[in-house]
PDB file of C-alpha atoms in Angstrom:
ATOM      1  CA  MET A   1     -85.668 -43.308  -0.867  1.00 39.00           C
ATOM      2  CA  ARG A   2     -83.614 -41.486  -3.415  1.00 58.00           C
ATOM      3  CA  HIS A   3     -81.052 -43.145  -5.614  1.00 71.00           C
ATOM      4  CA  TRP A   4     -77.428 -42.856  -4.572  1.00 76.00           C
ATOM      5  CA  ARG A   5     -75.505 -40.497  -6.689  1.00 88.00           C
ATOM      6  CA  ASN A   6     -72.284 -42.459  -7.725  1.00 90.00           C
ATOM      7  CA  ASP A   7     -71.104 -39.600 -10.007  1.00 93.00           C
ATOM      8  CA  ILE A   8     -70.424 -37.558  -6.652  1.00 95.00           C
ATOM      9  CA  VAL A   9     -68.138 -40.258  -5.400  1.00 94.00           C
ATOM     10  CA  SER A  10     -66.558 -40.747  -8.806  1.00 95.00           C
ATOM     11  CA  GLU A  11     -65.906 -37.111  -8.985  1.00 96.00           C
ATOM     12  CA  ALA A  12     -64.250 -37.079  -5.498  1.00 97.00           C
ATOM     13  CA  LEU A  13     -62.068 -40.015  -6.492  1.00 97.00           C
ATOM     14  CA  GLU A  14     -60.841 -38.487  -9.744  1.00 97.00           C
ATOM     15  CA  PHE A  15     -59.941 -35.164  -8.096  1.00 98.00           C
ATOM     16  CA  ALA A  16     -58.020 -36.769  -5.266  1.00 98.00           C
ATOM     17  CA  ALA A  17     -56.184 -39.058  -7.687  1.00 97.00           C
ATOM     18  CA  ARG A  18     -54.923 -36.008  -9.619  1.00 97.00           C
ATOM     19  CA  TRP A  19     -54.434 -33.553  -6.861  1.00 98.00           C
ATOM     20  CA  GLY A  20     -53.325 -35.831  -3.956  1.00 97.00           C
ATOM     21  CA  PHE A  21     -55.997 -34.752  -1.392  1.00 98.00           C
ATOM     22  CA  LEU A  22     -59.630 -33.582  -1.170  1.00 98.00           C
ATOM     23  CA  THR A  23     -60.819 -31.069   1.371  1.00 98.00           C
ATOM     24  CA  GLN A  24     -64.281 -30.836   2.806  1.00 98.00           C
ATOM     25  CA  ASP A  25     -64.667 -27.274   1.469  1.00 97.00           C
ATOM     26  CA  LEU A  26     -63.915 -28.283  -2.027  1.00 98.00           C
ATOM     27  CA  PHE A  27     -66.287 -31.217  -1.768  1.00 98.00           C
ATOM     28  CA  PHE A  28     -69.213 -29.276  -0.409  1.00 97.00           C
ATOM     29  CA  GLU A  29     -68.799 -26.352  -2.691  1.00 96.00           C
ATOM     30  CA  PHE A  30     -68.271 -28.079  -5.993  1.00 97.00           C
ATOM     31  CA  MET A  31     -68.853 -31.781  -6.065  1.00 96.00           C
ATOM     32  CA  CYS A  32     -71.907 -32.301  -3.788  1.00 95.00           C
ATOM     33  CA  PRO A  33     -74.648 -29.856  -4.536  1.00 90.00           C
ATOM     34  CA  MET A  34     -77.191 -31.049  -1.872  1.00 91.00           C
ATOM     35  CA  SER A  35     -78.431 -29.955   1.547  1.00 92.00           C
ATOM     36  CA  ARG A  36     -75.877 -29.712   4.165  1.00 94.00           C
ATOM     37  CA  ALA A  37     -77.033 -32.842   5.903  1.00 93.00           C
ATOM     38  CA  HIS A  38     -76.617 -34.789   2.669  1.00 93.00           C
ATOM     39  CA  LYS A  39     -73.265 -33.206   2.132  1.00 96.00           C
ATOM     40  CA  PHE A  40     -71.902 -34.704   5.325  1.00 96.00           C
ATOM     41  CA  ARG A  41     -73.626 -38.065   4.587  1.00 95.00           C
ATOM     42  CA  TYR A  42     -71.660 -38.250   1.294  1.00 96.00           C
ATOM     43  CA  TRP A  43     -68.544 -36.864   2.923  1.00 97.00           C
ATOM     44  CA  ASN A  44     -68.528 -39.578   5.521  1.00 96.00           C
ATOM     45  CA  SER A  45     -69.442 -42.238   2.994  1.00 96.00           C
ATOM     46  CA  LEU A  46     -66.058 -41.564   1.298  1.00 96.00           C
ATOM     47  CA  VAL A  47     -64.284 -43.061   4.239  1.00 96.00           C
ATOM     48  CA  GLU A  48     -66.870 -45.663   4.855  1.00 95.00           C
ATOM     49  CA  CYS A  49     -66.511 -47.064   1.458  1.00 93.00           C
ATOM     50  CA  GLY A  50     -62.713 -47.517   1.918  1.00 96.00           C
ATOM     51  CA  HIS A  51     -61.406 -45.343  -0.769  1.00 96.00           C
ATOM     52  CA  PHE A  52     -60.434 -42.561   1.328  1.00 98.00           C
ATOM     53  CA  ARG A  53     -59.017 -41.995   4.840  1.00 97.00           C
ATOM     54  CA  ARG A  54     -58.774 -38.888   6.913  1.00 97.00           C
ATOM     55  CA  SER A  55     -55.462 -36.953   6.929  1.00 96.00           C
ATOM     56  CA  ASN A  56     -53.516 -37.143  10.217  1.00 94.00           C
ATOM     57  CA  ALA A  57     -53.218 -33.454   9.947  1.00 92.00           C
ATOM     58  CA  SER A  58     -57.069 -32.596   9.720  1.00 95.00           C
ATOM     59  CA  ASP A  59     -60.357 -34.498   9.697  1.00 95.00           C
ATOM     60  CA  LYS A  60     -61.352 -32.152   7.034  1.00 97.00           C
ATOM     61  CA  VAL A  61     -58.699 -33.376   4.551  1.00 98.00           C
ATOM     62  CA  LEU A  62     -59.083 -36.921   2.906  1.00 98.00           C
ATOM     63  CA  ILE A  63     -56.419 -38.641   1.015  1.00 97.00           C
ATOM     64  CA  LEU A  64     -56.694 -41.929  -1.018  1.00 97.00           C
ATOM     65  CA  THR A  65     -56.332 -45.304   0.516  1.00 97.00           C
ATOM     66  CA  PRO A  66     -54.453 -48.227  -1.279  1.00 96.00           C
ATOM     67  CA  LYS A  67     -57.958 -49.362  -2.351  1.00 95.00           C
ATOM     68  CA  GLY A  68     -58.735 -45.773  -3.801  1.00 95.00           C
ATOM     69  CA  ARG A  69     -55.260 -45.690  -5.355  1.00 95.00           C
ATOM     70  CA  ASN A  70     -55.825 -49.053  -7.150  1.00 94.00           C
ATOM     71  CA  VAL A  71     -58.853 -47.534  -8.997  1.00 92.00           C
ATOM     72  CA  PHE A  72     -56.373 -45.410 -11.002  1.00 91.00           C
ATOM     73  CA  GLY A  73     -53.153 -47.598 -11.127  1.00 87.00           C
ATOM     74  CA  GLU A  74     -49.796 -45.770 -11.739  1.00 83.00           C
ATOM     75  CA  VAL A  75     -51.234 -42.281 -12.778  1.00 86.00           C
ATOM     76  CA  VAL A  76     -52.431 -41.554  -9.316  1.00 93.00           C
ATOM     77  CA  ARG A  77     -50.543 -38.671  -7.569  1.00 94.00           C
ATOM     78  CA  PRO A  78     -48.831 -39.382  -4.208  1.00 92.00           C
ATOM     79  CA  ALA A  79     -50.777 -38.091  -1.269  1.00 95.00           C
ATOM     80  CA  ARG A  80     -50.042 -34.385  -0.899  1.00 95.00           C
ATOM     81  CA  GLN A  81     -48.053 -33.221   2.206  1.00 95.00           C
ATOM     82  CA  SER A  82     -50.161 -31.376   4.575  1.00 95.00           C
ATOM     83  CA  ILE A  83     -48.060 -28.222   4.392  1.00 95.00           C
ATOM     84  CA  TYR A  84     -48.885 -27.812   0.768  1.00 96.00           C
ATOM     85  CA  ILE A  85     -52.746 -28.622   0.886  1.00 97.00           C
ATOM     86  CA  GLU A  86     -53.904 -25.090   1.839  1.00 96.00           C
ATOM     87  CA  HIS A  87     -51.875 -23.546  -1.187  1.00 97.00           C
ATOM     88  CA  ASP A  88     -53.116 -26.084  -3.535  1.00 98.00           C
ATOM     89  CA  ALA A  89     -56.686 -25.973  -2.498  1.00 98.00           C
ATOM     90  CA  ILE A  90     -56.694 -22.336  -3.528  1.00 98.00           C
ATOM     91  CA  ALA A  91     -55.466 -23.276  -7.000  1.00 98.00           C
ATOM     92  CA  ALA A  92     -58.099 -25.990  -7.133  1.00 98.00           C
ATOM     93  CA  ARG A  93     -61.002 -23.749  -5.953  1.00 98.00           C
ATOM     94  CA  ILE A  94     -60.019 -21.204  -8.927  1.00 98.00           C
ATOM     95  CA  ILE A  95     -59.835 -24.121 -11.442  1.00 98.00           C
ATOM     96  CA  LEU A  96     -62.885 -25.763 -10.387  1.00 98.00           C
ATOM     97  CA  ALA A  97     -64.847 -22.423 -10.640  1.00 97.00           C
ATOM     98  CA  LEU A  98     -63.949 -22.419 -14.334  1.00 97.00           C
ATOM     99  CA  LYS A  99     -64.121 -26.025 -15.005  1.00 96.00           C
ATOM    100  CA  ASN A 100     -67.675 -26.371 -13.624  1.00 95.00           C
ATOM    101  CA  ARG A 101     -68.604 -23.711 -16.124  1.00 96.00           C
ATOM    102  CA  ASN A 102     -67.278 -25.815 -18.967  1.00 95.00           C
ATOM    103  CA  LEU A 103     -64.737 -23.155 -19.694  1.00 97.00           C
ATOM    104  CA  ILE A 104     -61.571 -25.245 -19.360  1.00 98.00           C
ATOM    105  CA  SER A 105     -60.648 -27.776 -22.144  1.00 97.00           C
ATOM    106  CA  ARG A 106     -57.498 -29.257 -20.393  1.00 97.00           C
ATOM    107  CA  TYR A 107     -55.109 -28.283 -17.513  1.00 98.00           C
ATOM    108  CA  TRP A 108     -51.901 -29.510 -16.134  1.00 98.00           C
ATOM    109  CA  LEU A 109     -50.707 -29.467 -12.521  1.00 98.00           C
ATOM    110  CA  GLU A 110     -47.102 -28.364 -11.613  1.00 96.00           C
ATOM    111  CA  ASP A 111     -46.436 -31.906 -10.354  1.00 94.00           C
ATOM    112  CA  GLU A 112     -47.624 -33.353 -13.693  1.00 95.00           C
ATOM    113  CA  LEU A 113     -45.295 -31.275 -15.781  1.00 95.00           C
ATOM    114  CA  MET A 114     -42.325 -31.794 -13.382  1.00 93.00           C
ATOM    115  CA  ARG A 115     -42.751 -35.615 -13.764  1.00 92.00           C
ATOM    116  CA  ASN A 116     -42.965 -35.246 -17.645  1.00 92.00           C
ATOM    117  CA  PRO A 117     -40.147 -32.985 -18.841  1.00 91.00           C
ATOM    118  CA  VAL A 118     -41.149 -33.351 -22.565  1.00 92.00           C
ATOM    119  CA  ASP A 119     -44.679 -32.227 -21.706  1.00 94.00           C
ATOM    120  CA  ALA A 120     -43.524 -29.190 -19.762  1.00 95.00           C
ATOM    121  CA  PHE A 121     -41.552 -28.067 -22.865  1.00 94.00           C
ATOM    122  CA  SER A 122     -44.434 -28.688 -25.034  1.00 95.00           C
ATOM    123  CA  VAL A 123     -47.058 -27.100 -22.938  1.00 97.00           C
ATOM    124  CA  LEU A 124     -45.003 -23.997 -22.013  1.00 96.00           C
ATOM    125  CA  GLY A 125     -43.232 -23.485 -25.235  1.00 94.00           C
ATOM    126  CA  GLY A 126     -39.853 -22.742 -23.768  1.00 84.00           C
ATOM    127  CA  GLU A 127     -36.289 -23.830 -24.773  1.00 82.00           C
ATOM    128  CA  GLN A 128     -35.678 -24.330 -20.990  1.00 86.00           C
ATOM    129  CA  VAL A 129     -38.152 -24.595 -18.183  1.00 91.00           C
ATOM    130  CA  PRO A 130     -36.528 -23.109 -14.952  1.00 91.00           C
ATOM    131  CA  ARG A 131     -39.992 -22.538 -13.376  1.00 91.00           C
ATOM    132  CA  ILE A 132     -43.121 -24.511 -13.715  1.00 95.00           C
ATOM    133  CA  PRO A 133     -46.418 -22.686 -12.853  1.00 97.00           C
ATOM    134  CA  ASP A 134     -48.820 -24.103 -10.208  1.00 98.00           C
ATOM    135  CA  VAL A 135     -51.438 -24.760 -12.968  1.00 98.00           C
ATOM    136  CA  VAL A 136     -51.543 -24.367 -16.661  1.00 98.00           C
ATOM    137  CA  PHE A 137     -54.871 -24.490 -18.269  1.00 98.00           C
ATOM    138  CA  ASP A 138     -56.558 -23.994 -21.667  1.00 98.00           C
ATOM    139  CA  LEU A 139     -59.616 -21.762 -21.918  1.00 98.00           C
ATOM    140  CA  LYS A 140     -62.133 -22.808 -24.446  1.00 97.00           C
ATOM    141  CA  THR A 141     -63.114 -20.081 -26.925  1.00 97.00           C
ATOM    142  CA  ASN A 142     -66.295 -19.581 -29.216  1.00 97.00           C
ATOM    143  CA  ALA A 143     -63.957 -20.090 -32.233  1.00 96.00           C
ATOM    144  CA  GLY A 144     -63.254 -23.621 -31.194  1.00 95.00           C
ATOM    145  CA  ASP A 145     -59.580 -23.039 -30.282  1.00 96.00           C
ATOM    146  CA  SER A 146     -57.981 -22.293 -26.838  1.00 98.00           C
ATOM    147  CA  VAL A 147     -56.086 -19.690 -24.748  1.00 98.00           C
ATOM    148  CA  ARG A 148     -53.482 -21.043 -22.729  1.00 98.00           C
ATOM    149  CA  CYS A 149     -53.222 -19.487 -19.204  1.00 98.00           C
ATOM    150  CA  SER A 150     -50.954 -20.049 -16.235  1.00 98.00           C
ATOM    151  CA  LEU A 151     -51.946 -19.614 -12.442  1.00 98.00           C
ATOM    152  CA  GLU A 152     -49.593 -18.985  -9.620  1.00 98.00           C
ATOM    153  CA  ILE A 153     -50.607 -18.852  -6.013  1.00 98.00           C
ATOM    154  CA  GLU A 154     -48.531 -16.559  -3.893  1.00 96.00           C
ATOM    155  CA  ARG A 155     -49.388 -17.177  -0.163  1.00 94.00           C
ATOM    156  CA  THR A 156     -46.127 -15.622   1.023  1.00 89.00           C
ATOM    157  CA  THR A 157     -44.068 -12.837  -0.412  1.00 85.00           C
ATOM    158  CA  LYS A 158     -40.886 -14.007  -1.954  1.00 88.00           C
ATOM    159  CA  SER A 159     -37.574 -11.983  -2.446  1.00 89.00           C
ATOM    160  CA  ARG A 160     -37.289  -9.571  -5.332  1.00 91.00           C
ATOM    161  CA  SER A 161     -34.587 -11.631  -6.821  1.00 93.00           C
ATOM    162  CA  ARG A 162     -36.843 -14.671  -6.784  1.00 92.00           C
ATOM    163  CA  TYR A 163     -39.788 -12.859  -8.476  1.00 93.00           C
ATOM    164  CA  ALA A 164     -37.149 -11.604 -10.957  1.00 93.00           C
ATOM    165  CA  LYS A 165     -36.062 -15.132 -12.018  1.00 93.00           C
ATOM    166  CA  ILE A 166     -39.787 -16.236 -12.095  1.00 94.00           C
ATOM    167  CA  ALA A 167     -40.506 -13.306 -14.643  1.00 95.00           C
ATOM    168  CA  LEU A 168     -37.495 -14.028 -16.767  1.00 93.00           C
ATOM    169  CA  ALA A 169     -38.838 -17.629 -17.093  1.00 93.00           C
ATOM    170  CA  TYR A 170     -42.138 -16.227 -18.353  1.00 94.00           C
ATOM    171  CA  LEU A 171     -40.345 -14.383 -21.025  1.00 93.00           C
ATOM    172  CA  GLY A 172     -39.434 -17.683 -22.782  1.00 93.00           C
ATOM    173  CA  TYR A 173     -42.721 -19.560 -22.530  1.00 95.00           C
ATOM    174  CA  SER A 174     -44.273 -18.797 -25.818  1.00 94.00           C
ATOM    175  CA  LYS A 175     -47.297 -20.898 -25.536  1.00 96.00           C
ATOM    176  CA  VAL A 176     -48.677 -19.195 -22.444  1.00 97.00           C
ATOM    177  CA  SER A 177     -50.774 -16.291 -23.444  1.00 97.00           C
ATOM    178  CA  VAL A 178     -52.388 -15.056 -20.142  1.00 97.00           C
ATOM    179  CA  MET A 179     -50.479 -15.169 -16.796  1.00 98.00           C
ATOM    180  CA  LEU A 180     -52.489 -14.967 -13.426  1.00 98.00           C
ATOM    181  CA  PHE A 181     -50.943 -14.364  -9.977  1.00 98.00           C
ATOM    182  CA  ALA A 182     -53.325 -14.960  -7.090  1.00 98.00           C
ATOM    183  CA  CYS A 183     -51.676 -12.985  -4.119  1.00 97.00           C
ATOM    184  CA  ASP A 184     -52.326 -12.950  -0.488  1.00 96.00           C
ATOM    185  CA  SER A 185     -51.395  -9.398   0.197  1.00 94.00           C
ATOM    186  CA  GLU A 186     -50.631  -5.960  -1.437  1.00 93.00           C
ATOM    187  CA  PRO A 187     -46.943  -6.130  -0.811  1.00 92.00           C
ATOM    188  CA  ALA A 188     -46.859  -9.357  -2.781  1.00 93.00           C
ATOM    189  CA  GLU A 189     -48.792  -7.858  -5.746  1.00 94.00           C
ATOM    190  CA  THR A 190     -46.435  -4.910  -5.515  1.00 94.00           C
ATOM    191  CA  VAL A 191     -43.222  -6.941  -5.942  1.00 94.00           C
ATOM    192  CA  VAL A 192     -44.739  -9.303  -8.731  1.00 96.00           C
ATOM    193  CA  ARG A 193     -45.938  -6.172 -10.622  1.00 95.00           C
ATOM    194  CA  GLN A 194     -42.482  -4.553 -10.426  1.00 94.00           C
ATOM    195  CA  SER A 195     -40.829  -7.830 -11.575  1.00 95.00           C
ATOM    196  CA  PHE A 196     -42.728  -7.836 -14.783  1.00 95.00           C
ATOM    197  CA  SER A 197     -42.571  -3.956 -15.454  1.00 92.00           C
ATOM    198  CA  GLY A 198     -39.554  -3.881 -17.730  1.00 90.00           C
ATOM    199  CA  LYS A 199     -39.840  -2.913 -21.489  1.00 92.00           C
ATOM    200  CA  ALA A 200     -39.384  -6.504 -22.674  1.00 93.00           C
ATOM    201  CA  PHE A 201     -42.278  -7.724 -20.744  1.00 93.00           C
ATOM    202  CA  VAL A 202     -44.607  -4.951 -22.123  1.00 90.00           C
ATOM    203  CA  ASP A 203     -43.328  -5.635 -25.699  1.00 92.00           C
ATOM    204  CA  LYS A 204     -43.710  -9.413 -25.376  1.00 89.00           C
ATOM    205  CA  LYS A 205     -47.258  -8.890 -23.509  1.00 89.00           C
ATOM    206  CA  ARG A 206     -45.757 -10.607 -20.498  1.00 92.00           C
ATOM    207  CA  VAL A 207     -47.627  -8.379 -18.026  1.00 95.00           C
ATOM    208  CA  PRO A 208     -49.526 -10.778 -15.567  1.00 97.00           C
ATOM    209  CA  GLY A 209     -52.954 -10.267 -14.098  1.00 98.00           C
ATOM    210  CA  LEU A 210     -52.805  -9.813 -10.357  1.00 98.00           C
ATOM    211  CA  PHE A 211     -55.738 -10.469  -7.920  1.00 98.00           C
ATOM    212  CA  ASN A 212     -56.313 -10.967  -4.190  1.00 97.00           C
ATOM    213  CA  LEU A 213     -56.708 -14.758  -3.378  1.00 97.00           C
ATOM    214  CA  ASN A 214     -58.748 -13.927  -0.365  1.00 97.00           C
ATOM    215  CA  GLU A 215     -61.340 -11.933  -2.515  1.00 96.00           C
ATOM    216  CA  PHE A 216     -61.952 -14.625  -5.095  1.00 97.00           C
ATOM    217  CA  ASP A 217     -65.490 -15.322  -5.456  1.00 96.00           C
ATOM    218  CA  PRO A 218     -66.202 -18.485  -7.537  1.00 96.00           C
ATOM    219  CA  VAL A 219     -69.967 -17.680  -7.692  1.00 95.00           C
ATOM    220  CA  THR A 220     -70.005 -14.194  -9.053  1.00 95.00           C
ATOM    221  CA  LEU A 221     -66.277 -13.975 -10.494  1.00 97.00           C
ATOM    222  CA  ASN A 222     -66.601 -10.336  -9.779  1.00 96.00           C
ATOM    223  CA  THR A 223     -63.145 -10.274  -8.086  1.00 97.00           C
ATOM    224  CA  ASN A 224     -61.095  -7.451  -9.501  1.00 97.00           C
ATOM    225  CA  ILE A 225     -58.147  -8.473 -11.530  1.00 98.00           C
ATOM    226  CA  ARG A 226     -55.239  -5.917 -12.465  1.00 97.00           C
ATOM    227  CA  PHE A 227     -52.925  -5.732 -15.489  1.00 95.00           C
ATOM    228  CA  ASN A 228     -50.746  -2.773 -14.637  1.00 88.00           C
ATOM    229  CA  ASP A 229     -52.994   0.225 -14.772  1.00 86.00           C
ATOM    230  CA  GLN A 230     -55.971  -1.896 -16.293  1.00 93.00           C
ATOM    231  CA  GLU A 231     -58.446  -3.164 -13.978  1.00 97.00           C
ATOM    232  CA  MET A 232     -61.501  -5.492 -14.673  1.00 97.00           C
ATOM    233  CA  THR A 233     -63.541  -8.241 -13.079  1.00 97.00           C
ATOM    234  CA  PHE A 234     -62.344 -11.880 -13.416  1.00 97.00           C
ATOM    235  CA  LYS A 235     -65.784 -12.387 -15.199  1.00 97.00           C
ATOM    236  CA  ASN A 236     -65.071  -9.726 -17.768  1.00 97.00           C
ATOM    237  CA  LEU A 237     -61.504 -11.121 -18.512  1.00 98.00           C
ATOM    238  CA  LEU A 238     -62.952 -14.560 -19.137  1.00 98.00           C
ATOM    239  CA  SER A 239     -65.734 -13.051 -21.605  1.00 97.00           C
ATOM    240  CA  ILE A 240     -62.875 -11.115 -23.369  1.00 97.00           C
ATOM    241  CA  LEU A 241     -60.485 -14.126 -23.720  1.00 97.00           C
ATOM    242  CA  THR A 242     -63.223 -16.625 -24.715  1.00 97.00           C
ATOM    243  CA  LYS A 243     -65.904 -14.557 -26.398  1.00 97.00           C
ATOM    244  CA  LEU A 244     -68.401 -16.754 -24.568  1.00 95.00           C
ATOM    245  CA  GLU A 245     -70.918 -16.209 -22.092  1.00 93.00           C
ATOM    246  CA  VAL A 246     -69.616 -16.715 -18.666  1.00 95.00           C
ATOM    247  CA  LYS A 247     -72.644 -18.485 -16.816  1.00 90.00           C
ATOM    248  CA  PRO A 248     -73.487 -18.896 -13.245  1.00 87.00           C
ATOM    249  CA  LEU A 249     -72.129 -22.077 -11.548  1.00 83.00           C
ATOM    250  CA  SER A 250     -74.801 -24.788 -12.437  1.00 67.00           C
ATOM    251  CA  PHE A 251     -75.330 -27.819 -10.433  1.00 60.00           C
ATOM    252  CA  SER A 252     -78.006 -30.624 -10.521  1.00 48.00           C
ATOM    253  CA  ARG A 253     -79.187 -29.427  -7.182  1.00 44.00           C
ATOM    254  CA  ASP A 254     -81.712 -31.304  -5.107  1.00 46.00           C
ATOM    255  CA  ASP A 255     -81.900 -29.759  -1.682  1.00 40.00           C
ATOM    256  CA  LYS A 256     -85.307 -31.555  -1.099  1.00 39.00           C
ATOM    257  CA  GLU A 257     -83.916 -35.013  -1.139  1.00 39.00           C
ATOM    258  CA  THR A 258     -85.312 -37.737   1.235  1.00 35.00           C
ATOM    259  CA  ALA A 259     -82.811 -39.532   3.464  1.00 35.00           C
ATOM    260  CA  VAL A 260     -80.078 -41.392   1.747  1.00 35.00           C
ATOM    261  CA  SER A 261     -79.194 -44.968   2.867  1.00 34.00           C
ATOM    262  CA  LEU A 262     -75.606 -45.411   3.321  1.00 34.00           C
ATOM    263  CA  LYS A 263     -76.161 -49.097   3.719  1.00 36.00           C
ATOM    264  CA  ASN A 264     -77.807 -49.358   0.342  1.00 36.00           C
ATOM    265  CA  ALA A 265     -75.002 -47.283  -1.146  1.00 36.00           C
ATOM    266  CA  LYS A 266     -72.433 -49.570   0.011  1.00 37.00           C
ATOM    267  CA  LYS A 267     -74.389 -52.528  -1.620  1.00 38.00           C
ATOM    268  CA  GLN A 268     -74.317 -50.603  -4.901  1.00 35.00           C
ATOM    269  CA  GLU A 269     -70.454 -49.927  -4.537  1.00 33.00           C
ATOM    270  CA  THR A 270     -69.853 -53.576  -3.985  1.00 35.00           C
ATOM    271  CA  ALA A 271     -72.259 -54.743  -6.868  1.00 32.00           C
TER     272      ALA A 271
END
């Protein structure tokens, strides 16, 4: 009988503590690189061990129980409201696709920066912070430094005036080098592009990269991303920014495992 992978459970706990939720799709795709049967065994074990409970909105979403929250103390994020989980899961999928390639040295969530205004000013580099991105992350480079990027998830198309205010906010964020917008539709892409099309944005290199969030492929990173009239794949963009080889997603896969004993796993948990 194969040894129980406590690191899988630990990664799930750490993710939920920071993001406020865990979806089955994210767990299967990025945290549990095993056969489908074993994915479900580990997924069910998260609830059975008492650290998670199923969301009232969906049995494919888990949130931390008081026992799970106690593992992390005051730094744990409150359980995310169900209406925001689909949006946040899109952002998490993109971040995990890069993090699992060891391309990200650090990242900050909107909620984290909102709770720490001093950090928000420091991370974004603005005298005022009228808008906090969904995620800010630092890409590693072959020179040992980093490139700071922001990520916005646009599942609905906002008004032109709203995007104009967002664009103006980014003009003042001196520490953000690359802005990425994952849009749900062409109309949303069009409005975002127009909002960043003025001379001031071009001169300050404040032109964002736009891509369709429904076409994002974490495995190949061949999703097309557009900076005005320049187009490239997500993988090519990462190569240009980091000067590193963008490797395939790597997992310690073991699809030929023997049956896992949840009973033994629980004993290890309490040991």
